[in-house]
GROMACS .gro file of C-alpha atoms in nm:
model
  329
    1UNK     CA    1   9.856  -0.806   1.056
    2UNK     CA    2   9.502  -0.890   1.056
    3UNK     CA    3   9.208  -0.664   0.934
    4UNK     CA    4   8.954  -0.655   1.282
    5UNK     CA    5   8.599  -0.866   1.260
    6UNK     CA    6   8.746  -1.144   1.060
    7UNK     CA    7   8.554  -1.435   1.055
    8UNK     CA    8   8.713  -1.796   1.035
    9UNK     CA    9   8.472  -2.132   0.952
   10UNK     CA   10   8.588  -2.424   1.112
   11UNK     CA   11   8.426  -2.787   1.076
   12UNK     CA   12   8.399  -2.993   1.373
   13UNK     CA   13   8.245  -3.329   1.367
   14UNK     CA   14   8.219  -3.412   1.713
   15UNK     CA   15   8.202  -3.769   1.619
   16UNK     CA   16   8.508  -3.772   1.505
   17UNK     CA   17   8.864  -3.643   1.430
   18UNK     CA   18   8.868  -3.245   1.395
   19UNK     CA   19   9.069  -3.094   1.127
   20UNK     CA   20   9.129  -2.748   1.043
   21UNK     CA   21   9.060  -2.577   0.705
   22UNK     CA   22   9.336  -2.660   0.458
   23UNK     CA   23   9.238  -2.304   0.234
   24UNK     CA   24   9.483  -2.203  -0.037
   25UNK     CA   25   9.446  -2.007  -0.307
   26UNK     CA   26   9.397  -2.109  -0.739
   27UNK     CA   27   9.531  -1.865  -0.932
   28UNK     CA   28   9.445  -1.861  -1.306
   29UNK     CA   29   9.727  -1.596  -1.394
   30UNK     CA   30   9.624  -1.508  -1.720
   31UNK     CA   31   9.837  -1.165  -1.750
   32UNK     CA   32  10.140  -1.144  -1.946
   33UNK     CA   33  10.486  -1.120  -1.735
   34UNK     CA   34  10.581  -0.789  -1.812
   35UNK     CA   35  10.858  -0.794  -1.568
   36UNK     CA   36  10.982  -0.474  -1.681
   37UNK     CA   37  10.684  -0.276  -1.639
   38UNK     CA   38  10.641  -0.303  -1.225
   39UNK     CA   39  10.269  -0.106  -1.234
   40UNK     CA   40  10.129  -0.395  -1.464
   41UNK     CA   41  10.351  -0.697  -1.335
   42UNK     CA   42  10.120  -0.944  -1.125
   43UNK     CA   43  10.356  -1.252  -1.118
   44UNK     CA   44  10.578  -1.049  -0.840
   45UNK     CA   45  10.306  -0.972  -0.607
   46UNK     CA   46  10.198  -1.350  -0.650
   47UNK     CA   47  10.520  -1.483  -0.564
   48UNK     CA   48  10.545  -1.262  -0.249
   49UNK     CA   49  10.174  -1.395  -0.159
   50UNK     CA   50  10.289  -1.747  -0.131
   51UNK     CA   51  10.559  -1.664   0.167
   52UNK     CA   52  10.210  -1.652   0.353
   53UNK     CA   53  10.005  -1.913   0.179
   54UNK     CA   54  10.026  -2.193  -0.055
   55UNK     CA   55   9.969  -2.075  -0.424
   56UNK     CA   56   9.897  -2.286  -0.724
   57UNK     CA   57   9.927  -2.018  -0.988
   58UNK     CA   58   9.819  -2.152  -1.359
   59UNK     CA   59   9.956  -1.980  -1.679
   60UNK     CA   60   9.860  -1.924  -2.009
   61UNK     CA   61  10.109  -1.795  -2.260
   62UNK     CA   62   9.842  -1.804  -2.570
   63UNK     CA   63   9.586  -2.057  -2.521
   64UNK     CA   64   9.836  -2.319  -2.375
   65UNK     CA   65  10.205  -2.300  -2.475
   66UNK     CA   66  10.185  -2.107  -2.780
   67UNK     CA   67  10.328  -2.397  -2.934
   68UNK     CA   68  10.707  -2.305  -2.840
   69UNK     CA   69  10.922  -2.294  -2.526
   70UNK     CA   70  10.869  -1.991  -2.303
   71UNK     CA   71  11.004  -1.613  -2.436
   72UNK     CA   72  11.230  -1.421  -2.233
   73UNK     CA   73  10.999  -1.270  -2.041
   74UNK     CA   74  10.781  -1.595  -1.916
   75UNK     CA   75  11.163  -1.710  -1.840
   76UNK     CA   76  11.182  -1.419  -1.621
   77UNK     CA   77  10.860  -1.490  -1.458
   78UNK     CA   78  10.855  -1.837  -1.430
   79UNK     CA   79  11.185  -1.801  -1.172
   80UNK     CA   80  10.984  -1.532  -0.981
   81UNK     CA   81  10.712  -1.745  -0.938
   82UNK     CA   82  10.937  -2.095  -0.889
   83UNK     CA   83  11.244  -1.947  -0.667
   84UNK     CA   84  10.915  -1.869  -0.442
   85UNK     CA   85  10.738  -2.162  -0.380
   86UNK     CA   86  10.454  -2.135  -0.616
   87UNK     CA   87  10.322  -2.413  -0.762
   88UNK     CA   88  10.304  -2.369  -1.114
   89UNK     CA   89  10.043  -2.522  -1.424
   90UNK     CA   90  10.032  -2.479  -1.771
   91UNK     CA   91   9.684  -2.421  -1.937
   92UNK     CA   92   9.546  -2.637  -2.210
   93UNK     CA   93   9.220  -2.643  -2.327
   94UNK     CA   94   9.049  -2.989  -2.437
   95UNK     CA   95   8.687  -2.833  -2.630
   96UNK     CA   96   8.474  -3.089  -2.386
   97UNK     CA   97   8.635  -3.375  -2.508
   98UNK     CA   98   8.668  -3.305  -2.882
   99UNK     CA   99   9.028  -3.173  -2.900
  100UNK     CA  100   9.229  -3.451  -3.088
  101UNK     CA  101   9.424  -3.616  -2.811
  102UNK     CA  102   9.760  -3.595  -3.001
  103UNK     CA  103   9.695  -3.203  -2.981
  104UNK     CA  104   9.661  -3.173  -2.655
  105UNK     CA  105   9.948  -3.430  -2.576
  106UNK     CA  106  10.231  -3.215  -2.788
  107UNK     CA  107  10.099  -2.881  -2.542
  108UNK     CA  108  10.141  -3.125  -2.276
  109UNK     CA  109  10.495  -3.231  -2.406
  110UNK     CA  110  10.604  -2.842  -2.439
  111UNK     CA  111  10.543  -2.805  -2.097
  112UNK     CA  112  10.716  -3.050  -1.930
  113UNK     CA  113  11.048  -3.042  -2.164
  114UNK     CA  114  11.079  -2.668  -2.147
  115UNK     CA  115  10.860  -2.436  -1.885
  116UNK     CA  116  10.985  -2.658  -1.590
  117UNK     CA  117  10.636  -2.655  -1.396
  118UNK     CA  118  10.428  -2.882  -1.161
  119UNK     CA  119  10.126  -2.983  -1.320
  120UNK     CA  120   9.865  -2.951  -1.616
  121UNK     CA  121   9.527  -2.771  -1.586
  122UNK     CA  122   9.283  -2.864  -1.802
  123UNK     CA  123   8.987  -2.675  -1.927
  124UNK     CA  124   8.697  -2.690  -2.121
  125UNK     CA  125   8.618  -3.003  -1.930
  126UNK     CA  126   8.344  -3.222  -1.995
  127UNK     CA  127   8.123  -3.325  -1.671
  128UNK     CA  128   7.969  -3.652  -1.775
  129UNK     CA  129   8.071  -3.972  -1.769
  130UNK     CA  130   8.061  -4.039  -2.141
  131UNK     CA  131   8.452  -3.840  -2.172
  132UNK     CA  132   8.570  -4.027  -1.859
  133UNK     CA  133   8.838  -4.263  -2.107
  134UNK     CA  134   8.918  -3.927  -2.315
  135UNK     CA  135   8.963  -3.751  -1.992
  136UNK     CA  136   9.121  -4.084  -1.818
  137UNK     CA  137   9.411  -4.153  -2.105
  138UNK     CA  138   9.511  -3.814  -2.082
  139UNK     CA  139   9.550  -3.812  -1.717
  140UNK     CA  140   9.767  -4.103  -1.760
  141UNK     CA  141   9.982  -3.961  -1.979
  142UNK     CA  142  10.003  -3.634  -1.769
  143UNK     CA  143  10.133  -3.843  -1.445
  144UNK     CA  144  10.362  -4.072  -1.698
  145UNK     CA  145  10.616  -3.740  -1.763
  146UNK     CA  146  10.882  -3.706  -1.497
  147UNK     CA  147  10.802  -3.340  -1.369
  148UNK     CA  148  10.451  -3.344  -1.371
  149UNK     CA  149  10.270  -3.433  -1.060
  150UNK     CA  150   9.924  -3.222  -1.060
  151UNK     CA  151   9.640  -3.266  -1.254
  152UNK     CA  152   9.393  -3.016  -1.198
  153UNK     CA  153   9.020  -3.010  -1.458
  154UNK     CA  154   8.776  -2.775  -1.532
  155UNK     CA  155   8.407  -2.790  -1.564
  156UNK     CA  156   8.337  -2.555  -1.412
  157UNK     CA  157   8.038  -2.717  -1.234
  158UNK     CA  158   7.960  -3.003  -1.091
  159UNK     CA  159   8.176  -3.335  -1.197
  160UNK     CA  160   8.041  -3.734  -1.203
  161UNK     CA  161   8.193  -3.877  -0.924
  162UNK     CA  162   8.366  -4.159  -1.128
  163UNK     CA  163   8.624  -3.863  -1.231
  164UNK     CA  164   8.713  -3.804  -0.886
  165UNK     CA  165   8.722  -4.211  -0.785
  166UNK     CA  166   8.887  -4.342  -1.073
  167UNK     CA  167   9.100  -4.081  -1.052
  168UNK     CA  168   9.081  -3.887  -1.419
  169UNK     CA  169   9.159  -3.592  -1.217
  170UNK     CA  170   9.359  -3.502  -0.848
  171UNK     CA  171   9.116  -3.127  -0.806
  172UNK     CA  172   8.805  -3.035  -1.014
  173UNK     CA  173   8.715  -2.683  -1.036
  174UNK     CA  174   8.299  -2.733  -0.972
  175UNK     CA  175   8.252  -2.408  -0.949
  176UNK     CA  176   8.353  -2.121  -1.216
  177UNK     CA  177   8.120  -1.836  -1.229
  178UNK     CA  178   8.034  -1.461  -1.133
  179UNK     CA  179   7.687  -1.560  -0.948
  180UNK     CA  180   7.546  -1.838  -0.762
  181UNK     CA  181   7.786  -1.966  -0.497
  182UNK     CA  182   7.599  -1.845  -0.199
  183UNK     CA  183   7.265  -2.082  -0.382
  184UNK     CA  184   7.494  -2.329  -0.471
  185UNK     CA  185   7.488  -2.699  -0.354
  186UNK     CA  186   7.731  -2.909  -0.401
  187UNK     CA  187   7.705  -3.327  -0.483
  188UNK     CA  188   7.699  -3.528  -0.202
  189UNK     CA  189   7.994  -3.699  -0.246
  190UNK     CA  190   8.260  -3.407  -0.245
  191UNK     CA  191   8.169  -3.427   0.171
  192UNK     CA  192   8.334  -3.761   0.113
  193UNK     CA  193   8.681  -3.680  -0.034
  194UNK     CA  194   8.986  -3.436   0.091
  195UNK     CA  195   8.915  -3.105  -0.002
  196UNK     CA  196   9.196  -3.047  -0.210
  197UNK     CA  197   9.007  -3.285  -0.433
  198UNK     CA  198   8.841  -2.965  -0.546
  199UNK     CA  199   8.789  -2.578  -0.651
  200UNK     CA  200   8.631  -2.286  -0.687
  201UNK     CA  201   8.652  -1.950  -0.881
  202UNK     CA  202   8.427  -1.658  -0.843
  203UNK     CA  203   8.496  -1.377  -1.021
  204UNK     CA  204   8.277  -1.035  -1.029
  205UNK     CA  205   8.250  -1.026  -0.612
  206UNK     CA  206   8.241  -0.641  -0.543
  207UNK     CA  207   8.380  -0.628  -0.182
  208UNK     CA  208   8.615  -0.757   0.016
  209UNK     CA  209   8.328  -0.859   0.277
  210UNK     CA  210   8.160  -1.056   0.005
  211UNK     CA  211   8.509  -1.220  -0.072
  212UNK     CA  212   8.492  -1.363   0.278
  213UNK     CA  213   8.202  -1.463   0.288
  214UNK     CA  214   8.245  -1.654  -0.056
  215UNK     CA  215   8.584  -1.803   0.107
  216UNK     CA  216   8.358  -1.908   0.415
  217UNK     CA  217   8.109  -2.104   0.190
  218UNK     CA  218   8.396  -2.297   0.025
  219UNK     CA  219   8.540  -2.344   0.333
  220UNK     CA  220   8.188  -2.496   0.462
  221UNK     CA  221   8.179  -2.689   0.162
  222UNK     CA  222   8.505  -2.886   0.163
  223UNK     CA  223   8.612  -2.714  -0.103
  224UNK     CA  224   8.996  -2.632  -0.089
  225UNK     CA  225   9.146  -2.460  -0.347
  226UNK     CA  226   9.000  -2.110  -0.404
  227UNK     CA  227   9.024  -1.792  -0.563
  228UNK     CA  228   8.784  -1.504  -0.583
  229UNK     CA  229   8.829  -1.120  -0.742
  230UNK     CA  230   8.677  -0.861  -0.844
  231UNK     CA  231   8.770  -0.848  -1.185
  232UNK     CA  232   8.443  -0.936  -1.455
  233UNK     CA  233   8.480  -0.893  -1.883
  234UNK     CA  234   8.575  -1.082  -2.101
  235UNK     CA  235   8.957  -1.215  -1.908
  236UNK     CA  236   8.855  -1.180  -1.543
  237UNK     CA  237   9.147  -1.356  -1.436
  238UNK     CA  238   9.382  -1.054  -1.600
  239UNK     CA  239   9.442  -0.849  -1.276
  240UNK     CA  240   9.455  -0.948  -0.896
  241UNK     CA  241   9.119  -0.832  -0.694
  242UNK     CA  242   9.163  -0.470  -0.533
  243UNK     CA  243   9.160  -0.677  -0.201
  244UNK     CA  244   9.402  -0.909  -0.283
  245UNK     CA  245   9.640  -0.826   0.009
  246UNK     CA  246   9.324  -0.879   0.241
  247UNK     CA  247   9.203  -1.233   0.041
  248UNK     CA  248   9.551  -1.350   0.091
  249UNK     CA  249   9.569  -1.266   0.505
  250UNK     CA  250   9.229  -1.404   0.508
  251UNK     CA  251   9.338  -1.707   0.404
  252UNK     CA  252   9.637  -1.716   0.582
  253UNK     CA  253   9.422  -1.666   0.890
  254UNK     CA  254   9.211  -1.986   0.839
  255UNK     CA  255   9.497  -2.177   0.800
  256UNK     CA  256   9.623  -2.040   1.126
  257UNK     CA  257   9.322  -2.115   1.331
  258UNK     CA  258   9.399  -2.484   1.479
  259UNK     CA  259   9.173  -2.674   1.675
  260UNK     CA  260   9.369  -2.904   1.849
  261UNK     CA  261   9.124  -3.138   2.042
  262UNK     CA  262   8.748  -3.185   2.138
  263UNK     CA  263   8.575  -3.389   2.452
  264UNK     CA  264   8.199  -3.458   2.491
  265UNK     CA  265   8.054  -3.493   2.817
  266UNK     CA  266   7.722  -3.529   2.782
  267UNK     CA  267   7.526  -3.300   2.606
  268UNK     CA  268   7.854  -3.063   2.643
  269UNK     CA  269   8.132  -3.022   2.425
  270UNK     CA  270   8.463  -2.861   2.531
  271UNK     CA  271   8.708  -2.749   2.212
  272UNK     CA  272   9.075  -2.647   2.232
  273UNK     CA  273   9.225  -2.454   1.993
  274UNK     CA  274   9.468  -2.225   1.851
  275UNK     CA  275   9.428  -1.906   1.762
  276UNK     CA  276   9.517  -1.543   1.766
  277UNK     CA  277   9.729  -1.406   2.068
  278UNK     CA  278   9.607  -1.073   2.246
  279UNK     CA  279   9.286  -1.025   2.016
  280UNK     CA  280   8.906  -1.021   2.109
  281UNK     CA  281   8.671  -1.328   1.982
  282UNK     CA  282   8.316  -1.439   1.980
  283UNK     CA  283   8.299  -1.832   1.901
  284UNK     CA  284   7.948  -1.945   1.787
  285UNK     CA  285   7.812  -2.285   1.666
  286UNK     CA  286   7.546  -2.379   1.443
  287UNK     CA  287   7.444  -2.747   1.330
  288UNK     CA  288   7.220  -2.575   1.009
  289UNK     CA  289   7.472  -2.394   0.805
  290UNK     CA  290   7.110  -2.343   0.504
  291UNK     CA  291   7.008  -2.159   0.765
  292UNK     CA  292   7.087  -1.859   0.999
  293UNK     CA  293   7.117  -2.025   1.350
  294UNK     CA  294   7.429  -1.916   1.450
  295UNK     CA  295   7.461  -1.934   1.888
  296UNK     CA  296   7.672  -1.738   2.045
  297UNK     CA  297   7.924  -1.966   2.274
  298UNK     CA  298   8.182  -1.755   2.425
  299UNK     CA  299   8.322  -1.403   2.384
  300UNK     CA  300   8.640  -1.357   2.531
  301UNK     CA  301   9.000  -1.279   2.514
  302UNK     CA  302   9.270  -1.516   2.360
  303UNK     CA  303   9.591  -1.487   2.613
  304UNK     CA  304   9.951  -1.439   2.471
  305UNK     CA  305  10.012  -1.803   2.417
  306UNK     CA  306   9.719  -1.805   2.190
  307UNK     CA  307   9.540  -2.155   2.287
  308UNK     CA  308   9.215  -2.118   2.432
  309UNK     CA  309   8.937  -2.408   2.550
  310UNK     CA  310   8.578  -2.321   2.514
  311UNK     CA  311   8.298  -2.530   2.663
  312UNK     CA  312   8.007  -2.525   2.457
  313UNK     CA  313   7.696  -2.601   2.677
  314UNK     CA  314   7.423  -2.535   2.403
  315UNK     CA  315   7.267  -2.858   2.469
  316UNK     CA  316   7.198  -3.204   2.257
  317UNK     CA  317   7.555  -3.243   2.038
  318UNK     CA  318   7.495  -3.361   1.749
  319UNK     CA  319   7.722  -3.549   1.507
  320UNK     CA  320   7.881  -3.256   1.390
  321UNK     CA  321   7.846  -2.929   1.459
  322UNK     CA  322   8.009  -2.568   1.283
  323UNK     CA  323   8.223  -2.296   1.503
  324UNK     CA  324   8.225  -1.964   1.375
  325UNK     CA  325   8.512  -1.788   1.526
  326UNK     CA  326   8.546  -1.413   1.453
  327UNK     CA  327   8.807  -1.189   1.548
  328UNK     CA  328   8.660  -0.841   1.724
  329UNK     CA  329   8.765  -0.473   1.710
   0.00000   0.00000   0.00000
């Protein structure tokens, strides 16, 4: 089921609670639902993704509704997607604040009366303060209509705080971009929030390996929702990545990875958690995740049951500390 030498991040403040990584994937699923046509149909192998992991999948008939209820064919995908747990947004764009709000209200208004979906995204999002009413009204209105419960905005970069607190938005996409994630830093705040509070999209990432290690970053990052391909031009979001099967078991393999409880004695800190029965690991810790200082901790072998306790002995814990487990041939 898994690929071998998989590598799952796991934050660990030794201070406190632990958690594990609540990863899912963002889907902007800008392809048209040609359900007929099985080679070129994406919304199929989408819906059969999110039997493993929890999809928010956003769509985008012509630049938002296309000013009419959904053809025959969105119909047709719109069930697939629904009848299998996706969670479903409509697209509409808001030109940084400058789209009249009455505009952007009737696209709002076709969605909820006629695709039957979950939530609004919003893009061409302004990342300044001096929108937050503009972007603060229409949030209101969004969460005012009976079906729609998710507001998700897009600057595509970093977002003033005040849209997060107040909230004007419940996930902000800070990151949208082909380059630049492994340099990127986020605001100091986002540390402060639930990750689903936020998103990222990288688009133009060759390999599957670099996939991972973008998903690990975001992961590090308390960054929640995320989605990452291969696909570049002008529509990158128009196909699924050649390693989609492999992003999606990724995924569903850092959501599986549970640590379940963490003692200090001393300067030594013993972690139980679980993971993968009958497979090979090396755990490793590092309190510099700029840097490379990854320590090995353990290598061993998970038992059938799958819960294993590792006593970390690398000396001085500090208040939190990253494990690195990874999953060996």
């Amino acid at each position: 089921m898994y690929c071998s030498k998989r590598i799952v991040i796991a934050w660990l403040c030794l201070a406190a609670a632990s958690h594990a990584a609540d990863v899912r994937l963002l889907i902007p699923l800008y392809s048209y639902p040609s359900w007929d046509s099985p080679a070129s149909y994406l919304w199929d192998d989408v819906a059969a993704a999110a039997h493993q992991v929890p999809i928010t999948a956003i769509i985008n008939p012509n630049n938002g509704p296309n000013g009419a209820p959904p053809n025959s064919d969105y119909l047709v995908g719109l069930n697939d997607l629904r009848t299998n747990g996706v969670t479903i947004l409509g697209y509409v764009f808001t030109s940084y604040g400058g789209r009249d709000t009455n505009l952007v209200k009737a696209d709002i208004d076709l969605y909820d009366q006629f695709y039957n979906i979950d939530g609004i995204f919003l893009d061409e999002v302004t990342s300044g303060t001096n929108k937050l009413t503009y972007y603060g009204q229409i949030y209101d209105y969004i969460k005012s209509r009976p079906h729609l419960r998710q507001v998700v905005t897009n600057p595509g970069t970093q977002m003033d705080e005040a849209y997060v607190a107040r909230p004007a938005t419940d996930t902000t996409v800070i990151f949208e971009n082909s380059s630049g994630w492994n340099s990127y830093t986020p605001d100091a705040y986002v540390s402060h929030y639930n990750s689903q509070r936020f998103a990222m999209l990288a688009y133009n990432v060759s390999t599957a390996g670099a996939m991972r290690s973008n998903i690990d970053l975001a992961v590090q990052r308390n960054i929640a929702f995320v989605y990452v391909t291969n696909d570049g031009g002008a529509n990158p979001w128009d196909t699924l990545p050649t390693y989609w099967t492999e992003e999606v078991n990724y995924v569903r393999a850092i959501r599986e990875f549970r640590i379940t409880g963490v003692q200090v004695v001393g300067t030594n800190a013993q972690i139980s958690f679980t993971a993968f029965s009958n497979q090979l690991f090396r755990v490793a810790s590092t309190t510099n995740l700029n840097g490379n200082s990854w320590l090995t901790v353990t290598n061993r072998l998970i038992g059938a049951g799958g819960v294993v306790q590792v006593l970390d002995t690398g000396g001085g814990v500090p208040p939190c500390r990253f494990y690195r487990v990874e999953l060996l041939p």
